[in-house]
Amino acid sequence: MVDVARRARVSLKTVSRVVNREAGVAADTAERVCAAIEALGFRRHDGAAHLRSGSTTASVGVVLMDVADPFYSALTRAVEEVAIGHGFLVFAGSSDEDALRERQLALALCARRVDGLLVVPAGTDQRYLRAEVAAGTPVVFVDRPGVGISADAVLVDNAGGVRAAVEHLAAHGHRRIAFLGDTPAIYTARERLRGFEHGMAAIGRPDPRLIEMGPHTPRSVQAALHRFRSERHPATALVTGNNRITVLALRALAAMRGWHPAVIGFDDLELADLLRPSLTVIEQDASELGRIAAELLFARIAGDRRPIRRVVLPTRLVPRGSGELKR
Amino acid sequence: MVDVARRARVSLKTVSRVVNREAGVAADTAERVCAAIEALGFRRHDGAAHLRSGSTTASVGVVLMDVADPFYSALTRAVEEVAIGHGFLVFAGSSDEDALRERQLALALCARRVDGLLVVPAGTDQRYLRAEVAAGTPVVFVDRPGVGISADAVLVDNAGGVRAAVEHLAAHGHRRIAFLGDTPAIYTARERLRGFEHGMAAIGRPDPRLIEMGPHTPRSVQAALHRFRSERHPATALVTGNNRITVLALRALAAMRGWHPAVIGFDDLELADLLRPSLTVIEQDASELGRIAAELLFARIAGDRRPIRRVVLPTRLVPRGSGELKR
DNA sequence: TTGTAAGCGTTATCAG
DNA sequence: CTGATAACGCTTACAA
């Protein structure tokens, strides 16, 4: 910027004025400055500007599980959309369900002075964010609530969704319903299991042998399904706890001949409607989740000091065929 | 930091030493400083540190088409992985195939002084990046080459993949092969069309009535398929130009009774193997694309001054059934 | 082992 | 309308 000033034969401040489109610069002076900027290929250093002005960095950080998972990538995209609308940029990182990585990412983002943080907690303790929140960085948790810290959270009705799925299967005559969930270390997995147990309790006693929590691999899913099938009273229906598990289960089922349980998956899949039978799912709206969380975050960034909020979005059962197979 | 220094009754520099784990600080002094840091909830301002030290911002920018598209989200994840390995953070943004947005994103990223830029060009002119490259910010183009600027590019063999698909269909007796591609404004769409035409030229003359380029909507795809079917000599096989179009085409085909052309899609789909018939695809490795591009970028960031490189990754035909249907 | 002074690139303040 | 000077929070260079 000094170079530009020298070349345009004006002071530093005048260049700054031109760059920031401040009023009160003579047209010909501005002209000269612009020419110098052009000639020197000058580009303002945003970081330095923020440092001095103490203004915002116009960026938000997002820590999620895995950008490559369709659920989280849809969420990220929605956040990005809201951010762009506010003239903000998005820093994103995947924790890969690793508490340490979540923490490192979140703190690194804070050290960069992001104006706000959106976090899908992987670990079971977010106390490390207390200092940041106290220092004024708004944090909004998405998909799962933060633990050990009071902050906004935007979630979906996990339990209600699974419960509705169980009721739906029961209405089609099923009593031997199996559940294939993710590791109970994950909040959503616990909630979905709870919904399953509630739903089952309404039609009798849930059979623990028909419940298998993760983490799952293709092999573990395959093994669980074989067990469900070889029970004295085999399962006639299956509820899967997330889109990863649904895919593994469908693949394993396709390889098993002569057993066709009804299936309902948690979270939609892109080609679900093209499978035969089409896949019935418990739909959760990742975009909406991201949009609402981002808007809440921007409200906080803008100074909203209202009490902590916990928003729970509904889930919706989408019957397509696989969940309507009779017992 | 001054506050910490005051509280610990040491100089600014000593605090800096402790924060940066520099050697040569007495244990008890360090102790006192740490206590002060703890008490005041001090967190270093990375931006200020970079400003003075002139060091890197330890961040890279990624401008792509749409993070929510599985192809690009897999790519993003791979980039992230490489970045984390280097201790870098990733700024990502979607251009949504809009040239203006691509430009704004890229320049905003540069103003933040990212150490390098990974760009999937949406527009047809990347000259606006010349100044940045001249100023020393390495740029690597991914999936599509940049125009009007000399920079590295990591691409896949689009034409070769489609050509192989056509040959594969021809080997199964097909001559009336239709192509449903994306808008020719997109480099990859043009390349894939070129591959199609080459492939067709080898088995006769390509029929322009069996080619329909985008942009596509569910309706346009439906209409195109109906035309392909109602030709005097209906198409017996179909090649789709990307994963979005493949999904639209499969959905439209499922709604059309009595016509079952062989289908090969460009780019894999998560449930492709579970469809009936299973979907034959031209596979491109998004993760590998992202990984290689990121590694090239980090090499440039590290000072690699070798000549501009253009890397072209192979594509691979994955026969699963839909592409092996006889005429 | 610790401290002082200068300066990174920008904007704020206040004077001409 | 324009400019000199200080300051943002930190690190570097050099002393003590």
CSV table of C-alpha atoms in Angstrom, one decimal, chain B residues 75-304:
chain,number,residue,atom,x,y,z
B,75,LEU,CA,-12.7,-34.4,-3.6
B,76,THR,CA,-13.0,-31.9,-0.8
B,77,ARG,CA,-12.5,-34.5,1.8
B,78,ALA,CA,-9.4,-35.7,0.1
B,79,VAL,CA,-8.0,-32.2,0.0
B,80,GLU,CA,-8.8,-31.7,3.6
B,81,GLU,CA,-7.0,-34.9,4.5
B,82,VAL,CA,-3.8,-33.7,2.8
B,83,ALA,CA,-4.1,-30.3,4.3
B,84,ILE,CA,-4.5,-31.6,7.8
B,85,GLY,CA,-1.3,-33.6,7.2
B,86,HIS,CA,0.5,-30.4,6.6
B,87,GLY,CA,-1.1,-28.6,9.5
B,88,PHE,CA,-3.2,-26.5,7.2
B,89,LEU,CA,-6.9,-25.5,7.4
B,90,VAL,CA,-9.2,-25.5,4.4
B,91,PHE,CA,-11.5,-22.6,3.3
B,92,ALA,CA,-14.1,-24.0,0.9
B,93,GLY,CA,-16.8,-22.5,-1.2
B,94,SER,CA,-19.2,-23.5,-3.9
B,95,SER,CA,-19.4,-21.6,-7.2
B,96,ASP,CA,-22.6,-23.4,-8.2
B,97,GLU,CA,-21.3,-23.2,-11.8
B,98,ASP,CA,-21.5,-19.4,-11.7
B,99,ALA,CA,-18.4,-17.6,-13.1
B,100,LEU,CA,-19.0,-14.5,-11.1
B,101,ARG,CA,-19.3,-16.4,-7.9
B,102,GLU,CA,-16.2,-18.4,-8.7
B,103,ARG,CA,-14.3,-15.2,-9.2
B,104,GLN,CA,-15.5,-13.5,-6.0
B,105,LEU,CA,-14.8,-16.6,-4.0
B,106,ALA,CA,-11.3,-17.0,-5.4
B,107,LEU,CA,-10.4,-13.4,-4.9
B,108,ALA,CA,-11.9,-13.3,-1.4
B,109,LEU,CA,-9.8,-16.3,-0.6
B,110,CYS,CA,-6.7,-14.5,-1.9
B,111,ALA,CA,-7.4,-11.4,0.1
B,112,ARG,CA,-7.4,-13.6,3.1
B,113,ARG,CA,-3.9,-14.6,2.0
B,114,VAL,CA,-4.5,-18.3,1.7
B,115,ASP,CA,-1.2,-20.0,0.8
B,116,GLY,CA,-2.6,-21.7,-2.2
B,117,LEU,CA,-5.8,-22.1,-4.2
B,118,LEU,CA,-7.5,-25.2,-5.6
B,119,VAL,CA,-10.0,-24.2,-8.2
B,120,VAL,CA,-12.7,-26.1,-10.2
B,121,PRO,CA,-13.3,-23.4,-12.9
B,122,ALA,CA,-16.9,-22.6,-13.6
B,123,GLY,CA,-16.3,-19.7,-15.9
B,124,THR,CA,-14.5,-19.7,-19.2
B,125,ASP,CA,-11.8,-17.3,-18.2
B,126,GLN,CA,-9.4,-17.4,-15.2
B,127,ARG,CA,-7.3,-14.4,-16.2
B,128,TYR,CA,-8.4,-12.7,-13.1
B,129,LEU,CA,-6.1,-15.0,-11.2
B,130,ARG,CA,-3.0,-13.9,-13.1
B,131,ALA,CA,-2.2,-11.2,-10.6
B,132,GLU,CA,-2.5,-13.6,-7.7
B,133,VAL,CA,-0.2,-16.1,-9.3
B,134,ALA,CA,2.2,-13.4,-10.2
B,135,ALA,CA,2.1,-12.3,-6.5
B,136,GLY,CA,3.1,-15.8,-5.6
B,137,THR,CA,-0.1,-17.6,-4.7
B,138,PRO,CA,0.1,-21.0,-6.3
B,139,VAL,CA,-3.1,-22.1,-8.1
B,140,VAL,CA,-3.9,-25.6,-9.1
B,141,PHE,CA,-7.0,-26.3,-11.2
B,142,VAL,CA,-8.9,-29.6,-10.6
B,143,ASP,CA,-11.3,-31.5,-12.8
B,144,ARG,CA,-11.1,-28.8,-15.4
B,145,PRO,CA,-8.2,-26.7,-16.7
B,146,GLY,CA,-8.0,-23.0,-16.1
B,147,VAL,CA,-8.3,-20.7,-19.2
B,148,GLY,CA,-6.1,-17.7,-19.9
B,149,ILE,CA,-3.5,-18.6,-17.3
B,150,SER,CA,-0.7,-21.0,-17.0
B,151,ALA,CA,-1.1,-23.2,-13.9
B,152,ASP,CA,-1.1,-26.8,-13.0
B,153,ALA,CA,-4.2,-28.9,-13.7
B,154,VAL,CA,-5.3,-32.3,-12.5
B,155,LEU,CA,-7.9,-33.8,-14.7
B,156,VAL,CA,-9.4,-37.2,-15.6
B,157,ASP,CA,-9.5,-38.9,-18.9
B,158,ASN,CA,-13.0,-37.9,-19.7
B,159,ALA,CA,-12.9,-38.6,-23.4
B,160,GLY,CA,-11.2,-41.9,-23.0
B,161,GLY,CA,-13.7,-43.1,-20.5
B,162,VAL,CA,-16.7,-42.3,-22.7
B,163,ARG,CA,-15.0,-43.8,-25.7
B,164,ALA,CA,-14.4,-47.0,-23.8
B,165,ALA,CA,-18.1,-47.1,-22.8
B,166,VAL,CA,-19.2,-46.7,-26.4
B,167,GLU,CA,-16.8,-49.5,-27.4
B,168,HIS,CA,-18.1,-51.7,-24.6
B,169,LEU,CA,-21.7,-51.1,-25.8
B,170,ALA,CA,-20.7,-51.8,-29.4
B,171,ALA,CA,-19.1,-55.0,-28.4
B,172,HIS,CA,-22.5,-56.0,-27.0
B,173,GLY,CA,-24.1,-55.4,-30.3
B,174,HIS,CA,-25.3,-51.8,-29.9
B,175,ARG,CA,-25.2,-49.3,-32.8
B,176,ARG,CA,-27.9,-46.9,-31.8
B,177,ILE,CA,-26.3,-45.4,-28.8
B,178,ALA,CA,-27.6,-42.1,-27.3
B,179,PHE,CA,-25.7,-39.6,-25.3
B,180,LEU,CA,-27.1,-37.4,-22.6
B,181,GLY,CA,-24.5,-34.8,-21.6
B,182,ASP,CA,-24.3,-31.7,-19.5
B,183,THR,CA,-24.0,-28.2,-21.0
B,184,PRO,CA,-21.1,-27.8,-23.4
B,185,ALA,CA,-20.1,-24.7,-21.4
B,186,ILE,CA,-18.5,-27.2,-19.1
B,187,TYR,CA,-15.1,-28.5,-20.1
B,188,THR,CA,-15.8,-32.1,-18.9
B,189,ALA,CA,-19.1,-32.2,-20.8
B,190,ARG,CA,-17.3,-31.2,-24.0
B,191,GLU,CA,-14.6,-33.7,-23.4
B,192,ARG,CA,-17.1,-36.5,-22.8
B,193,LEU,CA,-19.0,-35.6,-25.9
B,194,ARG,CA,-15.8,-35.7,-27.8
B,195,GLY,CA,-15.1,-39.2,-26.5
B,196,PHE,CA,-18.6,-40.2,-27.5
B,197,GLU,CA,-18.2,-38.9,-31.0
B,198,HIS,CA,-14.8,-40.6,-31.4
B,199,GLY,CA,-16.2,-43.9,-30.1
B,200,MET,CA,-19.2,-43.7,-32.4
B,201,ALA,CA,-17.1,-42.8,-35.4
B,202,ALA,CA,-15.4,-46.1,-35.0
B,203,ILE,CA,-18.7,-47.9,-35.5
B,204,GLY,CA,-20.3,-45.7,-38.2
B,205,ARG,CA,-21.6,-42.2,-38.2
B,206,PRO,CA,-22.9,-40.7,-34.9
B,207,ASP,CA,-26.5,-39.7,-35.2
B,208,PRO,CA,-26.9,-36.1,-33.9
B,209,ARG,CA,-30.5,-36.9,-33.1
B,210,LEU,CA,-29.2,-39.3,-30.4
B,211,ILE,CA,-27.2,-36.6,-28.7
B,212,GLU,CA,-28.7,-34.2,-26.2
B,213,MET,CA,-26.6,-31.8,-24.2
B,214,GLY,CA,-27.7,-29.9,-21.1
B,215,PRO,CA,-28.1,-28.1,-18.8
B,216,HIS,CA,-30.7,-30.7,-17.8
B,217,THR,CA,-33.8,-30.8,-15.6
B,218,PRO,CA,-36.0,-33.8,-14.8
B,219,ARG,CA,-38.3,-32.7,-17.7
B,220,SER,CA,-35.6,-32.2,-20.2
B,221,VAL,CA,-34.1,-35.6,-19.5
B,222,GLN,CA,-37.5,-37.2,-19.8
B,223,ALA,CA,-38.2,-35.4,-23.1
B,224,ALA,CA,-34.8,-36.4,-24.5
B,225,LEU,CA,-35.4,-40.1,-23.6
B,226,HIS,CA,-38.8,-40.1,-25.2
B,227,ARG,CA,-37.2,-38.7,-28.4
B,228,PHE,CA,-34.4,-41.3,-28.3
B,229,ARG,CA,-37.1,-44.0,-28.0
B,230,SER,CA,-39.3,-42.8,-30.7
B,231,GLU,CA,-36.7,-42.5,-33.4
B,232,ARG,CA,-37.4,-44.6,-36.5
B,233,HIS,CA,-34.5,-46.8,-35.2
B,234,PRO,CA,-34.8,-46.3,-31.4
B,235,ALA,CA,-31.7,-46.0,-29.3
B,236,THR,CA,-30.8,-49.4,-27.7
B,237,ALA,CA,-28.2,-47.9,-25.4
B,238,LEU,CA,-27.6,-44.8,-23.4
B,239,VAL,CA,-24.5,-43.1,-22.0
B,240,THR,CA,-25.1,-40.4,-19.4
B,241,GLY,CA,-22.6,-37.6,-18.9
B,242,ASN,CA,-22.4,-37.2,-15.1
B,243,ASN,CA,-23.9,-38.5,-11.9
B,244,ARG,CA,-26.7,-35.9,-11.8
B,245,ILE,CA,-27.9,-36.8,-15.2
B,246,THR,CA,-27.5,-40.5,-14.6
B,247,VAL,CA,-29.9,-40.2,-11.6
B,248,LEU,CA,-32.4,-38.2,-13.6
B,249,ALA,CA,-32.2,-40.7,-16.5
B,250,LEU,CA,-32.7,-43.7,-14.3
B,251,ARG,CA,-35.7,-42.1,-12.7
B,252,ALA,CA,-37.2,-41.2,-16.1
B,253,LEU,CA,-36.5,-44.7,-17.4
B,254,ALA,CA,-38.1,-46.3,-14.4
B,255,ALA,CA,-41.3,-44.4,-15.4
B,256,MET,CA,-41.1,-45.6,-19.0
B,257,ARG,CA,-42.6,-49.0,-19.6
B,258,GLY,CA,-41.4,-51.4,-22.2
B,259,TRP,CA,-38.1,-49.8,-23.1
B,260,HIS,CA,-34.9,-51.0,-21.5
B,261,PRO,CA,-31.9,-49.6,-23.2
B,262,ALA,CA,-28.4,-50.6,-21.9
B,263,VAL,CA,-27.1,-47.8,-19.7
B,264,ILE,CA,-23.6,-46.6,-18.8
B,265,GLY,CA,-23.2,-43.7,-16.5
B,266,PHE,CA,-20.2,-41.4,-16.1
B,267,ASP,CA,-19.1,-41.4,-12.5
B,268,ASP,CA,-20.1,-43.9,-9.9
B,269,LEU,CA,-23.1,-43.8,-7.6
B,270,GLU,CA,-23.3,-45.1,-4.1
B,271,LEU,CA,-26.1,-47.6,-4.7
B,272,ALA,CA,-25.3,-48.4,-8.3
B,273,ASP,CA,-24.6,-52.0,-7.5
B,274,LEU,CA,-27.9,-52.4,-5.7
B,275,LEU,CA,-30.0,-51.4,-8.7
B,276,ARG,CA,-31.5,-54.1,-11.0
B,277,PRO,CA,-29.9,-54.3,-13.3
B,278,SER,CA,-26.8,-53.0,-11.5
B,279,LEU,CA,-25.5,-49.9,-13.1
B,280,THR,CA,-22.4,-50.1,-15.3
B,281,VAL,CA,-20.3,-46.9,-14.8
B,282,ILE,CA,-17.3,-45.1,-16.0
B,283,GLU,CA,-15.5,-44.7,-12.7
B,284,GLN,CA,-13.5,-41.6,-11.9
B,285,ASP,CA,-11.7,-41.4,-8.6
B,286,ALA,CA,-12.7,-38.1,-6.9
B,287,SER,CA,-10.5,-38.8,-3.8
B,288,GLU,CA,-7.5,-39.5,-5.9
B,289,LEU,CA,-8.1,-36.4,-7.9
B,290,GLY,CA,-8.4,-34.3,-4.8
B,291,ARG,CA,-5.4,-35.9,-3.2
B,292,ILE,CA,-3.1,-35.5,-6.2
B,293,ALA,CA,-4.2,-31.9,-6.8
B,294,ALA,CA,-3.6,-31.1,-3.1
B,295,GLU,CA,-0.2,-32.7,-3.1
B,296,LEU,CA,0.8,-30.7,-6.2
B,297,LEU,CA,-0.5,-27.6,-4.5
B,298,PHE,CA,1.5,-28.2,-1.3
B,299,ALA,CA,4.6,-28.9,-3.4
B,300,ARG,CA,4.1,-25.5,-5.0
B,301,ILE,CA,3.6,-23.9,-1.7
B,302,ALA,CA,6.8,-25.5,-0.5
B,303,GLY,CA,8.6,-23.8,-3.3
B,304,ASP,CA,8.5,-26.3,-6.2
